[in-house]
Short mmCIF file of C-alpha atoms in Angstrom, two decimals:
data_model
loop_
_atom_site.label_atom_id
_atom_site.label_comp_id
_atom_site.label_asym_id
_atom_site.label_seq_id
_atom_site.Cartn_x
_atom_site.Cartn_y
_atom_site.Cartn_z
CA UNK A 1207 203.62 -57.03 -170.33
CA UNK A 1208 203.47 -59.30 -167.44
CA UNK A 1209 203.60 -57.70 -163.57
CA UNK A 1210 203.96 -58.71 -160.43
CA UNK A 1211 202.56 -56.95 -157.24
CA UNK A 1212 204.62 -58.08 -154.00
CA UNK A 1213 202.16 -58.44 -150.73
CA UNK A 1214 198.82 -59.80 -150.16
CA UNK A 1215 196.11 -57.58 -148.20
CA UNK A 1216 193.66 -55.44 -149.52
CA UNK A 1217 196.32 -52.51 -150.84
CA UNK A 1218 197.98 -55.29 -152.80
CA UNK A 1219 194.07 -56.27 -154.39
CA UNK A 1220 193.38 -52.80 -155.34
CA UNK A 1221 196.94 -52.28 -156.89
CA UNK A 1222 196.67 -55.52 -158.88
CA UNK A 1223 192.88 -54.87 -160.11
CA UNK A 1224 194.09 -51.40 -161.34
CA UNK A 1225 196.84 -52.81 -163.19
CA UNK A 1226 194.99 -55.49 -164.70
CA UNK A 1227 192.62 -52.55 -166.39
CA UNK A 1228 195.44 -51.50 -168.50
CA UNK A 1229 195.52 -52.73 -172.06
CA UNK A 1230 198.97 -53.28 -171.97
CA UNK A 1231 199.19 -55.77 -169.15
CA UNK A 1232 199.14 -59.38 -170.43
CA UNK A 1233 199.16 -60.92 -166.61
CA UNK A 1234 199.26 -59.36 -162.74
CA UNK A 1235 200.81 -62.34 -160.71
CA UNK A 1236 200.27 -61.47 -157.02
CA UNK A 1237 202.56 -62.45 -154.21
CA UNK A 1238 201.72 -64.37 -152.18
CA UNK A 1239 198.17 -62.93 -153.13
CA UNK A 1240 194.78 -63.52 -151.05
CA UNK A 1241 191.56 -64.67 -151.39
CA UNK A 1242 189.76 -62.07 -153.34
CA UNK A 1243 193.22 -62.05 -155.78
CA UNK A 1244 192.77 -66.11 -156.59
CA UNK A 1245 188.89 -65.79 -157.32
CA UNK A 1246 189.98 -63.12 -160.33
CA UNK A 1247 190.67 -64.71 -163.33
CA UNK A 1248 192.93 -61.67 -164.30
CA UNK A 1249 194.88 -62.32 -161.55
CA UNK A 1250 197.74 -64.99 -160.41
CA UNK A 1251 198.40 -66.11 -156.96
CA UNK A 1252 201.81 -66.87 -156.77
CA UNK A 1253 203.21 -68.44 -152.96
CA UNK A 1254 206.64 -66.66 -152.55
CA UNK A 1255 207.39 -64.08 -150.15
CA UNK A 1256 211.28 -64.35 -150.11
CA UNK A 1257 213.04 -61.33 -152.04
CA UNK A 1258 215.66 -63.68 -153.73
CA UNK A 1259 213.05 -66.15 -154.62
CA UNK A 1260 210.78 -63.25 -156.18
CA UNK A 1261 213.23 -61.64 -158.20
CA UNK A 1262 213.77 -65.70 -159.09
CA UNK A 1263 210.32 -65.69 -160.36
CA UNK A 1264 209.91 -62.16 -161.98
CA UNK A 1265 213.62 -63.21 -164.29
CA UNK A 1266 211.71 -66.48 -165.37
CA UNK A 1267 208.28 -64.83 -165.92
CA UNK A 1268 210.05 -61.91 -168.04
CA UNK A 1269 207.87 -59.72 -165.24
CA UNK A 1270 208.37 -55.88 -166.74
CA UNK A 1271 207.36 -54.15 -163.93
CA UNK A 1272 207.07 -55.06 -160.08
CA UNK A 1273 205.36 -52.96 -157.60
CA UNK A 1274 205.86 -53.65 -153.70
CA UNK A 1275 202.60 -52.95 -151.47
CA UNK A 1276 203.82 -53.92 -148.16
CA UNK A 1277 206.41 -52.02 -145.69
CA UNK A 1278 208.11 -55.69 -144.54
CA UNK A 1279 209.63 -56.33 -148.62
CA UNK A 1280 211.09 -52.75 -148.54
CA UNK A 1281 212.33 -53.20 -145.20
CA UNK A 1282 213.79 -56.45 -146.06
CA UNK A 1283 215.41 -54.52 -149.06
CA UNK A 1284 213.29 -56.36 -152.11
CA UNK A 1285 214.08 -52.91 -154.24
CA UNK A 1286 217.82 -53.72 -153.73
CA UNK A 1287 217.98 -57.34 -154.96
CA UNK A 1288 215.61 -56.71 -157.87
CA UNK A 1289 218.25 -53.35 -158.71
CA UNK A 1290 221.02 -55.72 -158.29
CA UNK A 1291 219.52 -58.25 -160.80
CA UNK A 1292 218.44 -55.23 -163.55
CA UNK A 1293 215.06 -55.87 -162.28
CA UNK A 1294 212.18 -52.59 -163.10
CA UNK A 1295 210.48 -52.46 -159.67
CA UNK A 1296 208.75 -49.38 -157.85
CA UNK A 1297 209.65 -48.91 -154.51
CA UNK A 1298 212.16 -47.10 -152.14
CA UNK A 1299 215.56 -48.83 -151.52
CA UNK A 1300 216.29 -50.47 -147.93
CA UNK A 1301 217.71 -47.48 -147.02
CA UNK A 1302 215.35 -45.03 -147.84
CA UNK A 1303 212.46 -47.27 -146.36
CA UNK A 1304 214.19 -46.60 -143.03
CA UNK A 1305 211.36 -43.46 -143.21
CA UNK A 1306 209.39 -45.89 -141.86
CA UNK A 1307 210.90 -48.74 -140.71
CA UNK A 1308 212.59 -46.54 -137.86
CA UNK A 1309 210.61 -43.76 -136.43
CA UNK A 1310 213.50 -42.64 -134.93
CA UNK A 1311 215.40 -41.77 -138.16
CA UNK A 1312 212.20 -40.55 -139.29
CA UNK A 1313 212.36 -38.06 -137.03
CA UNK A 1314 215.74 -37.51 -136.68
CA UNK A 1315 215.51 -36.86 -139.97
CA UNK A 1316 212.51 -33.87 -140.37
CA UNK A 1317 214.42 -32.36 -137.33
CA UNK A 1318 217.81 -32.16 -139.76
CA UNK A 1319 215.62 -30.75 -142.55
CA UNK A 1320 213.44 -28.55 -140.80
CA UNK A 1321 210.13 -30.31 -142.01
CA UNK A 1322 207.13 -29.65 -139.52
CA UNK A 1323 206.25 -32.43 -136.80
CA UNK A 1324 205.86 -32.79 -133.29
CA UNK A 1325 208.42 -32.41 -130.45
CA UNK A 1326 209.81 -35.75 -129.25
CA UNK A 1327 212.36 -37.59 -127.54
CA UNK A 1328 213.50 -41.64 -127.87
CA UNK A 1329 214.62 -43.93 -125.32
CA UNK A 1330 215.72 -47.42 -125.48
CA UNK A 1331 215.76 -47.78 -121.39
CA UNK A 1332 212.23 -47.93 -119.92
CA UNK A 1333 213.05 -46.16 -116.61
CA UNK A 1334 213.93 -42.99 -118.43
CA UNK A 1335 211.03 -43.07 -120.69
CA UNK A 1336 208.72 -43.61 -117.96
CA UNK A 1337 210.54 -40.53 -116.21
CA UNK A 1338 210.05 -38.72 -118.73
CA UNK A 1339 206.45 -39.28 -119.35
CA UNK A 1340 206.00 -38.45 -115.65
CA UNK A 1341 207.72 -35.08 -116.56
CA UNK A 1342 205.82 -34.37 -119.86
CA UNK A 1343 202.15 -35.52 -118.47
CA UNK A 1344 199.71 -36.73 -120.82
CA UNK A 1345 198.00 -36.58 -123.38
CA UNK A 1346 200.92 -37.89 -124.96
CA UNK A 1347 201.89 -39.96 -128.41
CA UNK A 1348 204.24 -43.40 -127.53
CA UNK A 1349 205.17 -45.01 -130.81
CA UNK A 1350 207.80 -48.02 -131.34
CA UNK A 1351 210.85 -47.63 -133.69
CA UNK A 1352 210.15 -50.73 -135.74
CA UNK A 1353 207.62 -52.40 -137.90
CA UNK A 1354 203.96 -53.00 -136.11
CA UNK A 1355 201.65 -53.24 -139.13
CA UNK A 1356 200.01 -50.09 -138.07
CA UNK A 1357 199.34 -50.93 -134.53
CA UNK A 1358 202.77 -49.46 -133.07
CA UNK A 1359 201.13 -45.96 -132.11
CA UNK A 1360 199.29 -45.44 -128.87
CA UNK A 1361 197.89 -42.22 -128.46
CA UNK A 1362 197.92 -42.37 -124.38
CA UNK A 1363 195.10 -40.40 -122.81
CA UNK A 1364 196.40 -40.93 -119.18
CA UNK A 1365 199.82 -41.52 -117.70
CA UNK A 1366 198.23 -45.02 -116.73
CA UNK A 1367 198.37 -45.53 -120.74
CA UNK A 1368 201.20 -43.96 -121.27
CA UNK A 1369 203.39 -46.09 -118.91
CA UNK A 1370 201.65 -49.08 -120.01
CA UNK A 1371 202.19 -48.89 -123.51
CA UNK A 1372 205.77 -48.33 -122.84
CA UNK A 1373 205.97 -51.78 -121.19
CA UNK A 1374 204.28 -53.11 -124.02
CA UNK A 1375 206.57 -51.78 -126.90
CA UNK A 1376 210.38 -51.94 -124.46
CA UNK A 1377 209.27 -54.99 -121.91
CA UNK A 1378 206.74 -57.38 -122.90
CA UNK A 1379 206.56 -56.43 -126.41
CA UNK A 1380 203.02 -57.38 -126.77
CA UNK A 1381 202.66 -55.66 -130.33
CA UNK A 1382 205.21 -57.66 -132.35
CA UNK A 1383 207.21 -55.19 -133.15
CA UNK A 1384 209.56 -55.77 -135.32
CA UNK A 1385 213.06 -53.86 -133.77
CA UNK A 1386 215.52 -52.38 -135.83
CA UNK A 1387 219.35 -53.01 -135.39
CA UNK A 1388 220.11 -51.59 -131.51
CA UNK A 1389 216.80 -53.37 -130.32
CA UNK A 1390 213.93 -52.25 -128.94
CA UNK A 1391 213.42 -48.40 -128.61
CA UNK A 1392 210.32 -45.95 -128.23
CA UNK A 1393 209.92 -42.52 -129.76
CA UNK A 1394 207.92 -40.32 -127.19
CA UNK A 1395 205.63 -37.27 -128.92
CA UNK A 1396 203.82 -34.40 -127.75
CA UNK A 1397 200.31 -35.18 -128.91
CA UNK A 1398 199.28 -32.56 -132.15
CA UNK A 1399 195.64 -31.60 -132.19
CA UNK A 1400 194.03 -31.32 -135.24
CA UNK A 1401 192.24 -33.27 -137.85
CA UNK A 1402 194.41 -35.99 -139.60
CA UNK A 1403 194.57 -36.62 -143.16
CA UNK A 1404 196.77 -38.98 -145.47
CA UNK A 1405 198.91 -37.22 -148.18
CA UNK A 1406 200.32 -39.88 -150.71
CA UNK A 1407 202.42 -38.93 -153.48
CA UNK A 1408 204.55 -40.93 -156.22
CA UNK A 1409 208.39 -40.31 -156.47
CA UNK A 1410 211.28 -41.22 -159.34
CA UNK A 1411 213.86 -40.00 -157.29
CA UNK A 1412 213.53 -36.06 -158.95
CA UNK A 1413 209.85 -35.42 -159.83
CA UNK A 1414 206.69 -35.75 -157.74
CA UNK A 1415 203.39 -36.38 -158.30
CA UNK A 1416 200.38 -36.63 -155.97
CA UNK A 1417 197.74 -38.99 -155.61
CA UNK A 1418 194.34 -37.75 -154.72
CA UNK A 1419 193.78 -36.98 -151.05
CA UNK A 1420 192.13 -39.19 -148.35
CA UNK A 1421 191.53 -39.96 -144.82
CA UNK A 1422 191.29 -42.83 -142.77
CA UNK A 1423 189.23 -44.21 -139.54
CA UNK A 1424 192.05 -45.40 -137.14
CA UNK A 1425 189.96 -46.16 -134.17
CA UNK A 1426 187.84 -49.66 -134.19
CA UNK A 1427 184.69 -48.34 -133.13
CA UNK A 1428 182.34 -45.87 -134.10
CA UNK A 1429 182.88 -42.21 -132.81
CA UNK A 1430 186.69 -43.05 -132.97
CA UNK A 1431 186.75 -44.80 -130.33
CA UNK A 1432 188.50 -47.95 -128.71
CA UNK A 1433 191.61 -49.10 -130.10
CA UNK A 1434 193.81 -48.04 -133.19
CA UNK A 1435 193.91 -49.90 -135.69
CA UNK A 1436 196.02 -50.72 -139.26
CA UNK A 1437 192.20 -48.86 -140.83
CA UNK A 1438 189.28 -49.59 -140.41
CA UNK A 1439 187.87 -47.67 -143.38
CA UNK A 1440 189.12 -44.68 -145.72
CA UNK A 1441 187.35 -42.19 -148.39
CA UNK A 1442 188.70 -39.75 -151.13
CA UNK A 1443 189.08 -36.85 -151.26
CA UNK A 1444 189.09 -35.70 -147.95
CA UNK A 1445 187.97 -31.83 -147.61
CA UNK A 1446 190.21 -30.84 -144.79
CA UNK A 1447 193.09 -30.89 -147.54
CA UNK A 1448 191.87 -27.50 -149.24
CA UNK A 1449 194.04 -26.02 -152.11
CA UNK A 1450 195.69 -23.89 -149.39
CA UNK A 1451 196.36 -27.14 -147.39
CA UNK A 1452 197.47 -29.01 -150.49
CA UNK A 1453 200.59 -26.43 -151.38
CA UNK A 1454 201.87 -26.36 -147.71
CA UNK A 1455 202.04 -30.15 -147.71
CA UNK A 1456 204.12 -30.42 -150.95
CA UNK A 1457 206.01 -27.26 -149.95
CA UNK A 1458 206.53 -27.34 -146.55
CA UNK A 1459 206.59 -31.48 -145.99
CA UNK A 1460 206.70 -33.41 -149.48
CA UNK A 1461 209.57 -31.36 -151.53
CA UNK A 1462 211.81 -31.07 -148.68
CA UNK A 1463 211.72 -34.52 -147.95
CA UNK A 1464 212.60 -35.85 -151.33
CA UNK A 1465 215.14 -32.96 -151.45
CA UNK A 1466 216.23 -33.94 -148.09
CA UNK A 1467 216.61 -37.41 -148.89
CA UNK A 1468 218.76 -37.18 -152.02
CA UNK A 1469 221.05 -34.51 -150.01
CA UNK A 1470 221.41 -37.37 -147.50
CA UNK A 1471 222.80 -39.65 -150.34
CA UNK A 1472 219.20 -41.42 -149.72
CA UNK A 1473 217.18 -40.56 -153.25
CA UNK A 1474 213.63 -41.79 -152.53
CA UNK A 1475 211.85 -43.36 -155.45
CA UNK A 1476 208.25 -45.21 -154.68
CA UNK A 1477 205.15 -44.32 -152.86
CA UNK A 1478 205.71 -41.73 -150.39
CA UNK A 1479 202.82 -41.52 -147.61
CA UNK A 1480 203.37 -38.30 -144.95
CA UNK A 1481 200.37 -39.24 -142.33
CA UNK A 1482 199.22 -35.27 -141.77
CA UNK A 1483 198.00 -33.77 -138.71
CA UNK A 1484 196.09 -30.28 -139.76
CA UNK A 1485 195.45 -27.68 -137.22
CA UNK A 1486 192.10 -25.06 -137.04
CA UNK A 1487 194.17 -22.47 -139.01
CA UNK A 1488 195.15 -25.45 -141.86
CA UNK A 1489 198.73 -25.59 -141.13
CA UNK A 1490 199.81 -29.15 -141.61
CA UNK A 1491 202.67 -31.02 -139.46
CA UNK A 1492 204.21 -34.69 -140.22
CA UNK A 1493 202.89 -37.66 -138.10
CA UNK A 1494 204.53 -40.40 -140.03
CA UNK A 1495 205.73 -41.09 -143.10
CA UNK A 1496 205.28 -44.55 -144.24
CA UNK A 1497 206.98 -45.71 -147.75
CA UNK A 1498 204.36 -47.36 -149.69
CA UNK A 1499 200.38 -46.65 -150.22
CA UNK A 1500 198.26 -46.54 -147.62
CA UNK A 1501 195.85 -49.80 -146.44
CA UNK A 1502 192.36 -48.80 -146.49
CA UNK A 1503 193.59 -45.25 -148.49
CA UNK A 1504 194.55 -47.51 -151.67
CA UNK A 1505 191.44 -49.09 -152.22
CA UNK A 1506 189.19 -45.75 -152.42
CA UNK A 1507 192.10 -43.78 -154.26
CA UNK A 1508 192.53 -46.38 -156.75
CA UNK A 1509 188.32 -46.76 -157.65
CA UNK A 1510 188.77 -43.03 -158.79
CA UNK A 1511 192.06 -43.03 -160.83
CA UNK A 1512 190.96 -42.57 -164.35
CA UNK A 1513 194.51 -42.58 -165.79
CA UNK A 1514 196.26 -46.48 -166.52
CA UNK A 1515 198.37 -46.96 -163.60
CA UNK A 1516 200.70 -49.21 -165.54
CA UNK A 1517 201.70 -46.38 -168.22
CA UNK A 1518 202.41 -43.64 -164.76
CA UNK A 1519 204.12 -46.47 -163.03
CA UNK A 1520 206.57 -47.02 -166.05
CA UNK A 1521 206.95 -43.18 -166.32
CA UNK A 1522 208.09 -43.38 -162.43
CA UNK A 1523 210.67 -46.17 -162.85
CA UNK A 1524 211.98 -43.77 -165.85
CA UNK A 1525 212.46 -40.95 -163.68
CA UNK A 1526 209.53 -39.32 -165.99
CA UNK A 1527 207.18 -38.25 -163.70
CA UNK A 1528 207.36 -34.68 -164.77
CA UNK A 1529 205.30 -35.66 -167.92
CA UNK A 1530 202.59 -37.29 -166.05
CA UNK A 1531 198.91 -35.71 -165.39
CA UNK A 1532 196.78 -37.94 -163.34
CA UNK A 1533 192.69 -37.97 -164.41
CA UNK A 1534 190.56 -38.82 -162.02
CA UNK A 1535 187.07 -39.41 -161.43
CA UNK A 1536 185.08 -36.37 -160.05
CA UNK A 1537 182.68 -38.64 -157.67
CA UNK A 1538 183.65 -39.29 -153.80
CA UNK A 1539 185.11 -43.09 -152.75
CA UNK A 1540 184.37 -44.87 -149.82
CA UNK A 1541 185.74 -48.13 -148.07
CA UNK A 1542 184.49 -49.59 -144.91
CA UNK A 1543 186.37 -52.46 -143.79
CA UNK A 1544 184.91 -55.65 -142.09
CA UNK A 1545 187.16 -56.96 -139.36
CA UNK A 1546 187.75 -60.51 -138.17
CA UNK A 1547 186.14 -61.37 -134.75
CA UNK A 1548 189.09 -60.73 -131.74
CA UNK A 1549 190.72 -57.41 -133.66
CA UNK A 1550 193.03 -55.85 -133.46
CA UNK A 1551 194.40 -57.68 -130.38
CA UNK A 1552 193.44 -61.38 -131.48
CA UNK A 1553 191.78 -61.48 -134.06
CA UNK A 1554 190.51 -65.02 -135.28
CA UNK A 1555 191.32 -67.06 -138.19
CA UNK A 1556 189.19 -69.74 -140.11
CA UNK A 1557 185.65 -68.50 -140.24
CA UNK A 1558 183.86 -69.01 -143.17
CA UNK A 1559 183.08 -65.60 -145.71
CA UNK A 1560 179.51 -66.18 -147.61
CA UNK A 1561 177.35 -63.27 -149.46
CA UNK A 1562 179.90 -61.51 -151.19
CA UNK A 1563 178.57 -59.34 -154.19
CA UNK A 1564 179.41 -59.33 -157.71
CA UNK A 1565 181.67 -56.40 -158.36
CA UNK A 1566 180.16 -53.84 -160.47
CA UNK A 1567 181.81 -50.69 -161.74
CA UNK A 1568 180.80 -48.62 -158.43
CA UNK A 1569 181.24 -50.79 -155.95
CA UNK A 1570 184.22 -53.73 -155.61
CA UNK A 1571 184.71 -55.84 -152.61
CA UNK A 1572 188.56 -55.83 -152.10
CA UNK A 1573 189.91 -58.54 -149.98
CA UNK A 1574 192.94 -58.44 -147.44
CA UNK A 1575 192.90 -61.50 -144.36
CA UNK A 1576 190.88 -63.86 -147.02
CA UNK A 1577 192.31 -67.33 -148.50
CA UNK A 1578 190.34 -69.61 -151.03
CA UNK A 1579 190.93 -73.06 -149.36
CA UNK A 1580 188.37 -75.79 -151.41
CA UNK A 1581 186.17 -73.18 -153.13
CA UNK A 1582 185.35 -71.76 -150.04
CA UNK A 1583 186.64 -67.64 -149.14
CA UNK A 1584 188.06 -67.96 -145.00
CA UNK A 1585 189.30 -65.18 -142.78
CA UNK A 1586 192.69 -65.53 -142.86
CA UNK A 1587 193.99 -62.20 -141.26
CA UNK A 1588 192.75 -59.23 -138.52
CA UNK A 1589 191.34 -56.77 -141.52
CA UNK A 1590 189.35 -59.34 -144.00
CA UNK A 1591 187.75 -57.08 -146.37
CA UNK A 1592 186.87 -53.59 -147.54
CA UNK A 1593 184.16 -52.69 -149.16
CA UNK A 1594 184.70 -49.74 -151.67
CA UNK A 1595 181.86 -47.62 -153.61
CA UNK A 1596 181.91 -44.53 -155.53
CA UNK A 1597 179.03 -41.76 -154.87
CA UNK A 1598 178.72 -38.14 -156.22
CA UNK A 1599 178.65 -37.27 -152.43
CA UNK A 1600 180.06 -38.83 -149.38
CA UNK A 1601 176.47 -39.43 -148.55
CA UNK A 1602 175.84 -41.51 -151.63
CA UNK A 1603 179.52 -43.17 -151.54
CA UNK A 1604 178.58 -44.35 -147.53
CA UNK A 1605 175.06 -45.64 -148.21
CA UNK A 1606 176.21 -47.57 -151.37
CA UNK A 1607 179.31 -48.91 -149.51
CA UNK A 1608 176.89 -50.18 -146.92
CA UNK A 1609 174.33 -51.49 -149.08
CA UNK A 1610 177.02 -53.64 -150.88
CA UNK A 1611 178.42 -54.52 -147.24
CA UNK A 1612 174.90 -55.94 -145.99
CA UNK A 1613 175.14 -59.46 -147.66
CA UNK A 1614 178.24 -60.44 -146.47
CA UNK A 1615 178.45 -62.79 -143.77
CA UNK A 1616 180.89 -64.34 -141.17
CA UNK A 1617 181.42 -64.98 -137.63
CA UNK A 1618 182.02 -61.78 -135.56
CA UNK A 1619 182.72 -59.83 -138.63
CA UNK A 1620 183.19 -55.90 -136.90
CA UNK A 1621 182.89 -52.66 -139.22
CA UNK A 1622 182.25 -49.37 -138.13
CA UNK A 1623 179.09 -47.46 -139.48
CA UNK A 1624 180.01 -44.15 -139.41
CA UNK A 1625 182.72 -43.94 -141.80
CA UNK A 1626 183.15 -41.26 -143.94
CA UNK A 1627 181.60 -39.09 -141.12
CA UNK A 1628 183.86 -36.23 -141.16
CA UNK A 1629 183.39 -35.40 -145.28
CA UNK A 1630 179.55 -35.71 -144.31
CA UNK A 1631 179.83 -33.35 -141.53
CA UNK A 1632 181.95 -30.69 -143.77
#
């Protein structure tokens, strides 16, 4: 069977390397693919981005299965013109992706189905949102109603912040968000204390089945610090999602969304990512959902999956996930990611990548802002690479993440060097 994996950062690397494992798949065309995708001989870079175009290419290629890795496709509404066509792809329709692509009806949304998350308010005028920061006081969670490849959160320490990330998202715009129909609008939050985790789970509309858990490192420096970030390095499992945590999370937040979502005339199918805040008593509450895998969570998640991702992906385009057990591998997985010099706020492009490592079967350099121009891997993009390992600790996982990491060279290449901190400290 041939497949195609829409998108082309490191998620979209991971996804297409796992598929490529199973003895079924004849070819894993990538699009538009990256540098680390057009070095693997398993693997086809293919340069089309447009959904009509795609579902072009996957009718000529007789693709049998299509997975989307990026939010923009599913916002764009790739799932409906492959559906249209008779197309198998895995992802939520337009109209379900509005879980992410609008915070707003995100939230609108938990409020109407009683699923845990934090108070808020949303304002498209910037006078009233700035009154009503004044009002609230800070510390206090702005976030823009639109697309902002995982910079559109600011998680404003001072009213100074606060009001200036305001302007940024409803004046100036400085993060690119992408608005939704109505224009540009900001959903305000009270800020949740806790410890956050990522809960990712696979849906075919009925049944639901979770991935392992994980965590990421939001904050570009180490000690969380500085600015968010799309990720600047993940691990699985993460130990703040006990048993007890796990079965409020699918019963309190997971089931009642995908319940929620097919009462609303809105059946979910695809990845389904709830961002978790988790409180000192382990009582989880919704950040964010997002409707597709995580970028770093992918790349550690996927280096422990045991089970052939094609097979469960063709049982969740069947609506047969109830006869799906995942196997996974017992050891911890760790990703650090190596950033492009200038990120997240500029990062720059062109700088040559040298001393990347063979992969070997416990540690694989995945590759996101990358681009094979004359033989040569360049930085491309603001997150360029992340370096996965499995361990049979966190400790291990870290230090063999890092040793892989140490070769690799390029101009003003940033990574943290503390992640995985919090599973070393439990």
């Amino acid at each position: 069977m041939k497949v195609l994996v829409i998108g082309g950062g490191g998620r979209e690397h991971a996804l297409a390397w796992k598929l490529a494992q199973s003895p079924r798949v004849q070819r894993v065309f990538v699009a538009p693919g990256n540098g680390g995708t057009a070095r693997d001989k398993r693997l086809e870079n293919v340069p089309i981005t447009a959904p009509e175009a795609l579902a072009d290419f996957a009718e000529h290629e007789k693709v049998g299965l299509t997975v989307v890795g990026p939010e923009a496709p599913l916002a764009a509404g790739v799932v409906d013109v492959f559906r249209a066509r008779g197309l198998r792809i895995f992802g939520p329709s337009k109209a379900a992706a509005q879980l992410e692509s609008s915070k707003a009806f995100a939230k609108d949304f938990m409020q109407r189905h009683g699923i845990p998350t934090a108070l808020y308010a949303t304002f498209s005028d910037a006078a009233q949102a700035h009154a009503h920061v004044d009002k609230v006081g800070a510390p206090i969670v702005i976030k823009a109603d639109g697309l902002a490849a995982g910079k559109g959160v600011v998680v404003a320490t001072s009213l100074e912040e606060a009001h200036q990330a305001i302007d940024f998202m409803l004046v100036d715009n400085t993060l690119g968000v992408q608005h939704n129909a109505g224009g540009a609008r900001v959903v305000i939050e009270e800020c949740l204390q806790g410890e956050e985790a990522s809960f990712i789970v696979l849906v075919d509309g009925h049944h639901v089945l979770p991935l392992a858990s994980s965590q990421d490192h939001k904050r570009l420096q180490d000690g969380d610090l500085g600015p968010n970030t799309g990720g600047m390095g993940a691990y699985s499992p993460a130990p703040v999602v006990t048993p007890n945590v796990h079965a409020k999370a699918m019963h309190e937040i997971i089931l009642p969304t995908v319940a929620g979502m097919a009462k609303d005339g809105i059946p979910f199918t695809g990845f389904l990512y709830a961002g978790l805040m988790i409180d000192a008593n382990g009582h989880p509450k919704t950040l964010e959902f997002n409707t597709r895998m995580g970028d770093p969570e992918t790349q550690p998640i996927l280096m422990r999956l045991k089970s052939d991702l094609l097979e469960v992906l063709l049982h969740a385009t069947d609506g047969t996930l109830d006869q799906v057990e995942l196997q996974w591998d017992r050891r911890f997985a760790l990703g650090v990611v190596m950033a492009a010099a200038g990120y997240p706020q500029a990062p720059r492009k062109g700088d040559a990548i040298t001393g990347l490592p063979e992969d070997t079967e416990d540690a694989v350099v995945f590759h996101a802002g990358t681009a094979l121009e004359d033989g040569e891997v360049r930085v491309t993009g603001g997150r360029v690479l992340c370096v996965t390992a499995l361990g049979d600790s966190a400790r291990l996982a870290q230090a063999r993440a890092y040793e892989a990491l140490r070769s690799i060279q390029f101009d003003g290449a940033q990574y943290r060097r503390d992640i995985g901190h919090r599973a070393i400290k439990r």
